[in-house]
Structures are given as structure tokens and as C-alpha cells.
XYZ file of N, CA, C and O in Angstrom:
504
model
N 45.536 -3.761 -56.190
C 44.653 -2.647 -55.871
C 43.516 -3.107 -54.976
O 43.344 -4.295 -54.737
N 42.726 -2.146 -54.488
C 41.696 -2.449 -53.503
C 40.641 -3.417 -54.032
O 40.322 -4.412 -53.378
N 40.094 -3.146 -55.213
C 39.022 -4.013 -55.724
C 39.495 -5.437 -55.943
O 38.788 -6.388 -55.594
N 40.679 -5.617 -56.497
C 41.155 -6.996 -56.717
C 41.424 -7.690 -55.380
O 41.141 -8.876 -55.232
N 41.933 -6.960 -54.394
C 42.137 -7.546 -53.067
C 40.831 -7.962 -52.421
O 40.733 -9.039 -51.823
N 39.806 -7.116 -52.562
C 38.501 -7.452 -51.987
C 37.867 -8.636 -52.712
O 37.261 -9.506 -52.075
N 38.017 -8.670 -54.033
C 37.465 -9.812 -54.781
C 38.156 -11.111 -54.374
O 37.514 -12.152 -54.254
N 39.463 -11.036 -54.169
C 40.213 -12.232 -53.780
C 39.793 -12.729 -52.390
O 39.558 -13.918 -52.198
N 39.683 -11.825 -51.416
C 39.287 -12.242 -50.074
C 37.844 -12.737 -50.069
O 37.496 -13.676 -49.347
N 36.995 -12.154 -50.905
C 35.601 -12.609 -51.008
C 35.537 -14.016 -51.587
O 34.784 -14.862 -51.092
N 36.339 -14.268 -52.607
C 36.362 -15.597 -53.219
C 36.845 -16.649 -52.212
O 36.269 -17.726 -52.088
N 37.900 -16.309 -51.476
C 38.420 -17.255 -50.470
C 37.385 -17.534 -49.393
O 37.196 -18.681 -48.980
N 36.715 -16.491 -48.910
C 35.703 -16.677 -47.869
C 34.539 -17.517 -48.384
O 34.035 -18.397 -47.679
N 34.115 -17.271 -49.617
C 33.009 -18.032 -50.206
C 33.369 -19.514 -50.306
O 32.541 -20.380 -50.004
N 34.589 -19.797 -50.724
C 35.027 -21.197 -50.844
C 35.178 -21.850 -49.479
O 34.744 -22.980 -49.267
N 35.791 -21.145 -48.540
C 36.064 -21.711 -47.212
C 34.781 -21.962 -46.432
O 34.634 -22.979 -45.760
N 33.846 -21.012 -46.506
C 32.648 -21.096 -45.663
C 31.401 -21.512 -46.431
O 30.322 -21.577 -45.865
N 31.551 -21.761 -47.712
C 30.462 -22.251 -48.546
C 29.219 -21.349 -48.496
O 28.121 -21.798 -48.167
N 29.431 -20.080 -48.807
C 28.300 -19.167 -48.942
C 28.597 -18.193 -50.076
O 29.712 -18.135 -50.575
N 27.569 -17.496 -50.539
C 27.716 -16.591 -51.681
C 28.207 -15.225 -51.219
O 27.647 -14.646 -50.285
N 29.238 -14.726 -51.897
C 29.763 -13.389 -51.597
C 29.892 -12.636 -52.915
O 30.482 -13.136 -53.873
N 29.340 -11.442 -52.950
C 29.394 -10.585 -54.135
C 30.140 -9.302 -53.766
O 29.962 -8.767 -52.671
N 30.984 -8.817 -54.675
C 31.668 -7.536 -54.491
C 31.113 -6.566 -55.523
O 31.130 -6.850 -56.721
N 30.610 -5.420 -55.063
C 30.028 -4.400 -55.927
C 30.682 -3.063 -55.611
O 30.837 -2.718 -54.439
N 31.031 -2.321 -56.662
C 31.644 -1.006 -56.465
C 30.845 0.058 -57.194
O 30.479 -0.125 -58.359
N 30.572 1.174 -56.502
C 29.904 2.314 -57.116
C 30.821 2.911 -58.171
O 30.389 3.305 -59.242
N 32.112 2.975 -57.845
C 33.108 3.570 -58.717
C 34.450 2.937 -58.375
O 34.627 2.394 -57.288
N 35.404 3.018 -59.290
C 36.748 2.522 -59.021
C 37.407 3.474 -58.035
O 37.476 4.679 -58.288
N 37.892 2.957 -56.908
C 38.511 3.842 -55.929
C 39.855 4.412 -56.371
O 40.392 5.307 -55.726
N 40.400 3.915 -57.468
C 41.682 4.424 -57.948
C 42.811 4.012 -57.020
O 42.747 2.990 -56.366
N 43.835 4.847 -56.974
C 45.013 4.539 -56.160
C 44.700 4.749 -54.679
O 44.378 5.851 -54.249
N 44.770 3.672 -53.937
C 44.553 3.702 -52.495
C 45.869 3.270 -51.857
O 46.466 2.288 -52.295
N 46.345 3.990 -50.826
C 47.604 3.602 -50.189
C 47.602 2.134 -49.753
O 46.581 1.621 -49.288
N 48.745 1.475 -49.913
C 48.823 0.036 -49.661
C 48.434 -0.333 -48.232
O 47.809 -1.369 -48.008
N 48.772 0.509 -47.246
C 48.409 0.174 -45.868
C 46.896 0.232 -45.671
O 46.332 -0.520 -44.879
N 46.209 1.095 -46.420
C 44.749 1.174 -46.355
C 44.145 -0.053 -47.040
O 43.203 -0.659 -46.523
N 44.699 -0.441 -48.190
C 44.235 -1.652 -48.879
C 44.377 -2.858 -47.962
O 43.427 -3.631 -47.783
N 45.531 -3.015 -47.332
C 45.754 -4.157 -46.442
C 44.775 -4.159 -45.277
O 44.230 -5.202 -44.913
N 44.547 -2.988 -44.682
C 43.625 -2.897 -43.549
C 42.198 -3.252 -43.976
O 41.511 -4.030 -43.295
N 41.751 -2.692 -45.100
C 40.388 -2.958 -45.563
C 40.205 -4.415 -45.968
O 39.206 -5.045 -45.596
N 41.149 -4.966 -46.712
C 41.035 -6.360 -47.142
C 41.024 -7.288 -45.924
O 40.205 -8.211 -45.838
N 41.902 -7.041 -44.961
C 41.935 -7.868 -43.755
C 40.657 -7.765 -42.948
O 40.113 -8.768 -42.474
N 40.154 -6.542 -42.786
C 38.927 -6.332 -42.016
C 37.718 -6.960 -42.712
O 36.864 -7.575 -42.066
N 37.650 -6.824 -44.037
C 36.545 -7.433 -44.789
C 36.613 -8.952 -44.683
O 35.589 -9.620 -44.494
N 37.801 -9.519 -44.764
C 37.945 -10.968 -44.605
C 37.417 -11.439 -43.266
O 36.704 -12.444 -43.174
N 37.733 -10.706 -42.209
C 37.246 -11.060 -40.871
C 35.735 -10.885 -40.770
O 35.043 -11.718 -40.181
N 35.195 -9.820 -41.361
C 33.744 -9.603 -41.333
C 33.015 -10.734 -42.059
O 31.956 -11.196 -41.609
N 33.578 -11.195 -43.170
C 32.972 -12.313 -43.904
C 33.045 -13.604 -43.096
O 32.078 -14.377 -43.059
N 34.168 -13.840 -42.436
C 34.300 -15.024 -41.579
C 33.267 -14.973 -40.461
O 32.597 -15.975 -40.177
N 33.115 -13.808 -39.820
C 32.124 -13.664 -38.754
C 30.711 -13.914 -39.276
O 29.901 -14.557 -38.604
N 30.415 -13.388 -40.476
C 29.083 -13.573 -41.059
C 28.760 -15.046 -41.229
O 27.653 -15.490 -40.926
N 29.743 -15.796 -41.703
C 29.526 -17.226 -41.942
C 29.523 -18.033 -40.645
O 28.603 -18.820 -40.396
N 30.555 -17.838 -39.821
C 30.719 -18.667 -38.624
C 29.723 -18.340 -37.523
O 29.157 -19.229 -36.906
N 29.535 -17.062 -37.244
C 28.693 -16.660 -36.118
C 27.272 -16.320 -36.543
O 26.343 -16.484 -35.772
N 27.121 -15.830 -37.767
C 25.798 -15.412 -38.227
C 25.079 -16.434 -39.079
O 23.908 -16.278 -39.372
N 25.810 -17.487 -39.513
C 25.182 -18.495 -40.356
C 24.685 -17.936 -41.680
O 23.702 -18.427 -42.246
N 25.337 -16.902 -42.182
C 24.884 -16.239 -43.408
C 24.968 -17.173 -44.617
O 25.887 -17.977 -44.736
N 24.013 -17.035 -45.507
C 24.031 -17.756 -46.785
C 24.569 -16.843 -47.881
O 25.018 -17.302 -48.921
N 24.537 -15.523 -47.612
C 24.942 -14.551 -48.635
C 25.473 -13.293 -47.960
O 24.988 -12.869 -46.919
N 26.478 -12.699 -48.610
C 27.011 -11.416 -48.147
C 27.365 -10.575 -49.365
O 27.729 -11.106 -50.417
N 27.245 -9.269 -49.215
C 27.615 -8.332 -50.270
C 28.659 -7.373 -49.702
O 28.447 -6.779 -48.642
N 29.770 -7.251 -50.425
C 30.805 -6.278 -50.096
C 30.580 -5.104 -51.044
O 30.641 -5.268 -52.259
N 30.308 -3.939 -50.477
C 29.945 -2.768 -51.265
C 31.022 -1.701 -51.093
O 31.344 -1.321 -49.967
N 31.565 -1.215 -52.197
C 32.650 -0.231 -52.172
C 32.120 1.099 -52.713
O 31.607 1.152 -53.827
N 32.268 2.162 -51.912
C 31.771 3.474 -52.299
C 32.844 4.527 -51.994
O 32.899 5.072 -50.894
N 33.729 4.811 -52.971
C 34.779 5.807 -52.742
C 34.296 7.225 -53.036
O 33.378 7.429 -53.823
N 34.913 8.199 -52.367
C 34.698 9.597 -52.724
C 36.049 10.311 -52.630
O 37.073 9.664 -52.447
N 36.059 11.614 -52.745
C 37.326 12.346 -52.771
C 38.103 12.285 -51.459
O 39.316 12.373 -51.458
N 37.396 12.145 -50.341
C 38.060 12.167 -49.041
C 38.271 10.794 -48.413
O 39.140 10.632 -47.565
N 37.450 9.825 -48.772
C 37.494 8.541 -48.072
C 37.022 7.416 -48.990
O 36.420 7.660 -50.028
N 37.322 6.212 -48.550
C 36.727 5.045 -49.200
C 35.897 4.338 -48.131
O 36.331 4.177 -46.991
N 34.676 4.011 -48.502
C 33.770 3.319 -47.589
C 33.521 1.925 -48.142
O 33.203 1.771 -49.322
N 33.686 0.940 -47.288
C 33.437 -0.443 -47.668
C 32.496 -1.023 -46.624
O 32.750 -0.913 -45.424
N 31.401 -1.614 -47.093
C 30.491 -2.249 -46.146
C 30.343 -3.719 -46.497
O 30.461 -4.114 -47.649
N 30.110 -4.506 -45.462
C 29.826 -5.928 -45.615
C 28.439 -6.142 -45.027
O 28.225 -5.939 -43.827
N 27.492 -6.498 -45.887
C 26.114 -6.755 -45.466
C 25.846 -8.242 -45.611
O 26.094 -8.810 -46.675
N 25.322 -8.855 -44.543
C 25.023 -10.284 -44.638
C 23.576 -10.561 -44.241
O 22.916 -9.721 -43.646
N 23.124 -11.743 -44.611
C 21.754 -12.155 -44.304
C 21.706 -13.140 -43.138
O 20.795 -13.937 -43.022
N 22.698 -13.058 -42.267
C 22.788 -13.984 -41.136
C 21.781 -13.692 -40.043
O 20.856 -12.902 -40.206
N 22.007 -14.315 -38.895
C 21.062 -14.251 -37.787
C 20.997 -12.889 -37.111
O 20.007 -12.572 -36.467
N 22.057 -12.084 -37.251
C 22.070 -10.787 -36.599
C 22.205 -10.916 -35.095
O 22.226 -12.021 -34.547
N 22.306 -9.767 -34.429
C 22.466 -9.755 -32.980
C 22.181 -8.355 -32.468
O 22.077 -7.409 -33.242
N 22.051 -8.218 -31.156
C 21.883 -6.901 -30.533
C 23.278 -6.377 -30.250
O 23.999 -6.921 -29.418
N 23.678 -5.337 -30.972
C 25.056 -4.841 -30.930
C 25.499 -4.510 -29.509
O 26.599 -4.883 -29.097
N 24.664 -3.839 -28.726
C 25.046 -3.411 -27.379
C 25.162 -4.565 -26.387
O 25.691 -4.383 -25.296
N 24.679 -5.741 -26.759
C 24.689 -6.871 -25.824
C 25.776 -7.894 -26.130
O 25.853 -8.918 -25.469
N 26.628 -7.618 -27.120
C 27.633 -8.597 -27.522
C 29.023 -8.044 -27.273
O 29.338 -6.916 -27.655
N 29.856 -8.864 -26.634
C 31.260 -8.516 -26.448
C 31.943 -8.563 -27.810
O 31.768 -9.529 -28.558
N 32.722 -7.537 -28.142
C 33.348 -7.482 -29.467
C 34.306 -8.635 -29.720
O 34.463 -9.070 -30.838
N 34.992 -9.121 -28.720
C 35.914 -10.227 -28.924
C 37.065 -9.855 -29.847
O 37.236 -8.714 -30.256
N 37.872 -10.848 -30.176
C 39.059 -10.625 -30.993
C 38.693 -10.302 -32.436
O 39.278 -9.419 -33.050
N 37.700 -10.997 -32.998
C 37.343 -10.801 -34.403
C 36.947 -9.384 -34.722
O 37.548 -8.720 -35.556
N 35.945 -8.878 -34.029
C 35.479 -7.513 -34.294
C 36.416 -6.487 -33.666
O 36.783 -5.499 -34.292
N 36.854 -6.736 -32.445
C 37.672 -5.755 -31.742
C 39.039 -5.540 -32.359
O 39.407 -4.423 -32.723
N 39.825 -6.587 -32.497
C 41.190 -6.435 -32.982
C 41.282 -6.596 -34.489
O 41.917 -5.798 -35.169
N 40.644 -7.632 -35.036
C 40.811 -7.936 -36.450
C 40.095 -6.959 -37.369
O 40.510 -6.764 -38.496
N 39.030 -6.362 -36.905
C 38.316 -5.387 -37.731
C 38.583 -3.971 -37.219
O 39.241 -3.172 -37.877
N 38.111 -3.669 -36.025
C 38.231 -2.303 -35.508
C 39.703 -1.874 -35.382
O 40.067 -0.768 -35.752
N 40.561 -2.755 -34.899
C 41.974 -2.425 -34.740
C 42.642 -2.088 -36.059
O 43.366 -1.095 -36.163
N 42.406 -2.911 -37.075
C 42.999 -2.653 -38.395
C 42.571 -1.300 -38.959
O 43.371 -0.569 -39.536
N 41.293 -0.996 -38.823
C 40.758 0.217 -39.439
C 41.173 1.462 -38.649
O 41.545 2.477 -39.244
N 41.140 1.402 -37.329
C 41.569 2.574 -36.555
C 43.066 2.819 -36.719
O 43.501 3.969 -36.658
N 43.846 1.779 -36.957
C 45.288 1.946 -37.187
C 45.587 2.801 -38.413
O 46.661 3.394 -38.507
N 44.668 2.853 -39.377
C 44.873 3.683 -40.575
C 43.960 4.916 -40.556
O 43.694 5.525 -41.590
N 43.486 5.286 -39.362
C 42.723 6.518 -39.201
C 41.260 6.425 -39.556
O 40.584 7.446 -39.699
N 40.743 5.204 -39.686
C 39.350 5.030 -40.080
C 38.434 4.747 -38.918
O 38.835 4.760 -37.758
N 37.173 4.485 -39.261
C 36.177 4.170 -38.232
C 35.323 2.983 -38.695
O 35.184 2.733 -39.886
N 34.738 2.325 -37.721
C 33.917 1.136 -37.966
C 32.554 1.352 -37.330
O 32.461 1.779 -36.184
N 31.512 1.063 -38.093
C 30.151 1.084 -37.559
C 29.555 -0.303 -37.769
O 29.696 -0.869 -38.854
N 28.905 -0.819 -36.754
C 28.242 -2.118 -36.863
C 26.764 -1.906 -36.586
O 26.389 -1.345 -35.560
N 25.952 -2.346 -37.546
C 24.501 -2.299 -37.386
C 23.984 -3.717 -37.546
O 24.355 -4.403 -38.501
N 23.140 -4.133 -36.638
C 22.618 -5.484 -36.719
C 21.268 -5.551 -36.020
O 21.019 -4.813 -35.067
N 20.426 -6.427 -36.528
C 19.122 -6.667 -35.937
C 18.913 -8.174 -35.887
O 19.109 -8.852 -36.901
N 18.555 -8.712 -34.723
C 18.313 -10.149 -34.649
C 17.325 -10.598 -35.732
O 16.286 -9.978 -35.942
N 17.712 -11.630 -36.460
C 16.877 -12.176 -37.518
C 16.972 -11.439 -38.841
O 16.347 -11.830 -39.821
N 17.774 -10.367 -38.901
C 17.810 -9.553 -40.118
C 19.218 -9.249 -40.618
O 19.410 -8.363 -41.423
N 20.217 -9.959 -40.129
C 21.561 -9.773 -40.652
C 22.337 -8.655 -39.998
O 21.892 -8.014 -39.046
N 23.518 -8.427 -40.554
C 24.463 -7.467 -39.988
C 25.111 -6.669 -41.101
O 25.368 -7.187 -42.185
N 25.394 -5.403 -40.806
C 26.175 -4.559 -41.695
C 27.384 -4.057 -40.912
O 27.242 -3.500 -39.825
N 28.572 -4.276 -41.483
C 29.806 -3.725 -40.919
C 30.282 -2.688 -41.938
O 30.585 -3.025 -43.086
N 30.319 -1.410 -41.520
C 30.694 -0.323 -42.420
C 32.055 0.222 -41.997
O 32.248 0.637 -40.861
N 32.994 0.205 -42.953
C 34.363 0.646 -42.715
C 34.597 1.914 -43.522
O 34.379 1.911 -44.744
N 35.032 2.983 -42.885
C 35.302 4.231 -43.577
C 36.724 4.655 -43.255
O 37.086 4.806 -42.083
N 37.538 4.827 -44.318
C 38.941 5.195 -44.132
C 39.262 6.402 -45.013
O 38.999 6.373 -46.227
N 39.834 7.456 -44.424
C 40.234 8.607 -45.239
C 41.391 8.233 -46.176
O 42.245 7.421 -45.809
N 41.372 8.827 -47.361
C 42.476 8.560 -48.312
C 43.069 9.874 -48.799
O 42.472 10.911 -48.688
């Protein structure tokens, strides 16, 4: 299921990149289609890798907020941040995150401020 997949990818990222990752859910998202679970877990894994490798984050929180129409998952980190409009998305954000989520009908929002971390918000209809 979605929560166990997110916890597993968070644990792997924490071990690989040596930083703290917490998974928090407002509510259990229940049955989520497997292709949506795969897309979200893959995108969250990439967002965590980016937070550690490019942002130098010491901590990240994966926040799950499901509702009747969609599941929203955000990755908030305490890394260096960046000016969103001035950075080329590259393969990580462009294909590994945005591509996965748009393939299942979702959308991606990236908010970041230099010196204040980054939030990657993934919203997928279910």
C-alpha cells in the first residue's frame, strides 16, 4: 500500500544519504491504484535524493494528505533551497518526478526559497 511504500523509500533514502526522513499521514489513504502508488513512491524517492544530494538537507518530512478525490504527498526539506524559475529541471525533477506524476494524471508544484529549503507537492486524483 501507499504508506508502507513511502515508509520503505524514506528508510532507504535516510540510510543511503545519511539524513533524517519522517513520514506523516493525516489519514490512511486506503486503497490507492497500484500505478499511482508506484508513481508516488518513485517520485518521493527522487525528491528525497534531490534534497540530500543537491540541497544538503539534514531532515525531510514526507506528508500524506488524502481526500475523496485525490491523494496529496509533499516532501519538505531543510536544505539550501533555490530560485525555482532560475533552475533547469533536469532529469531528476523533470522526468523522475514530474514525468511519473503527470503519467498518472497528477500535478507537481515546487516551492523553494534560497536558504529555507524546498517543498515538492504531488497531487494525484484517485
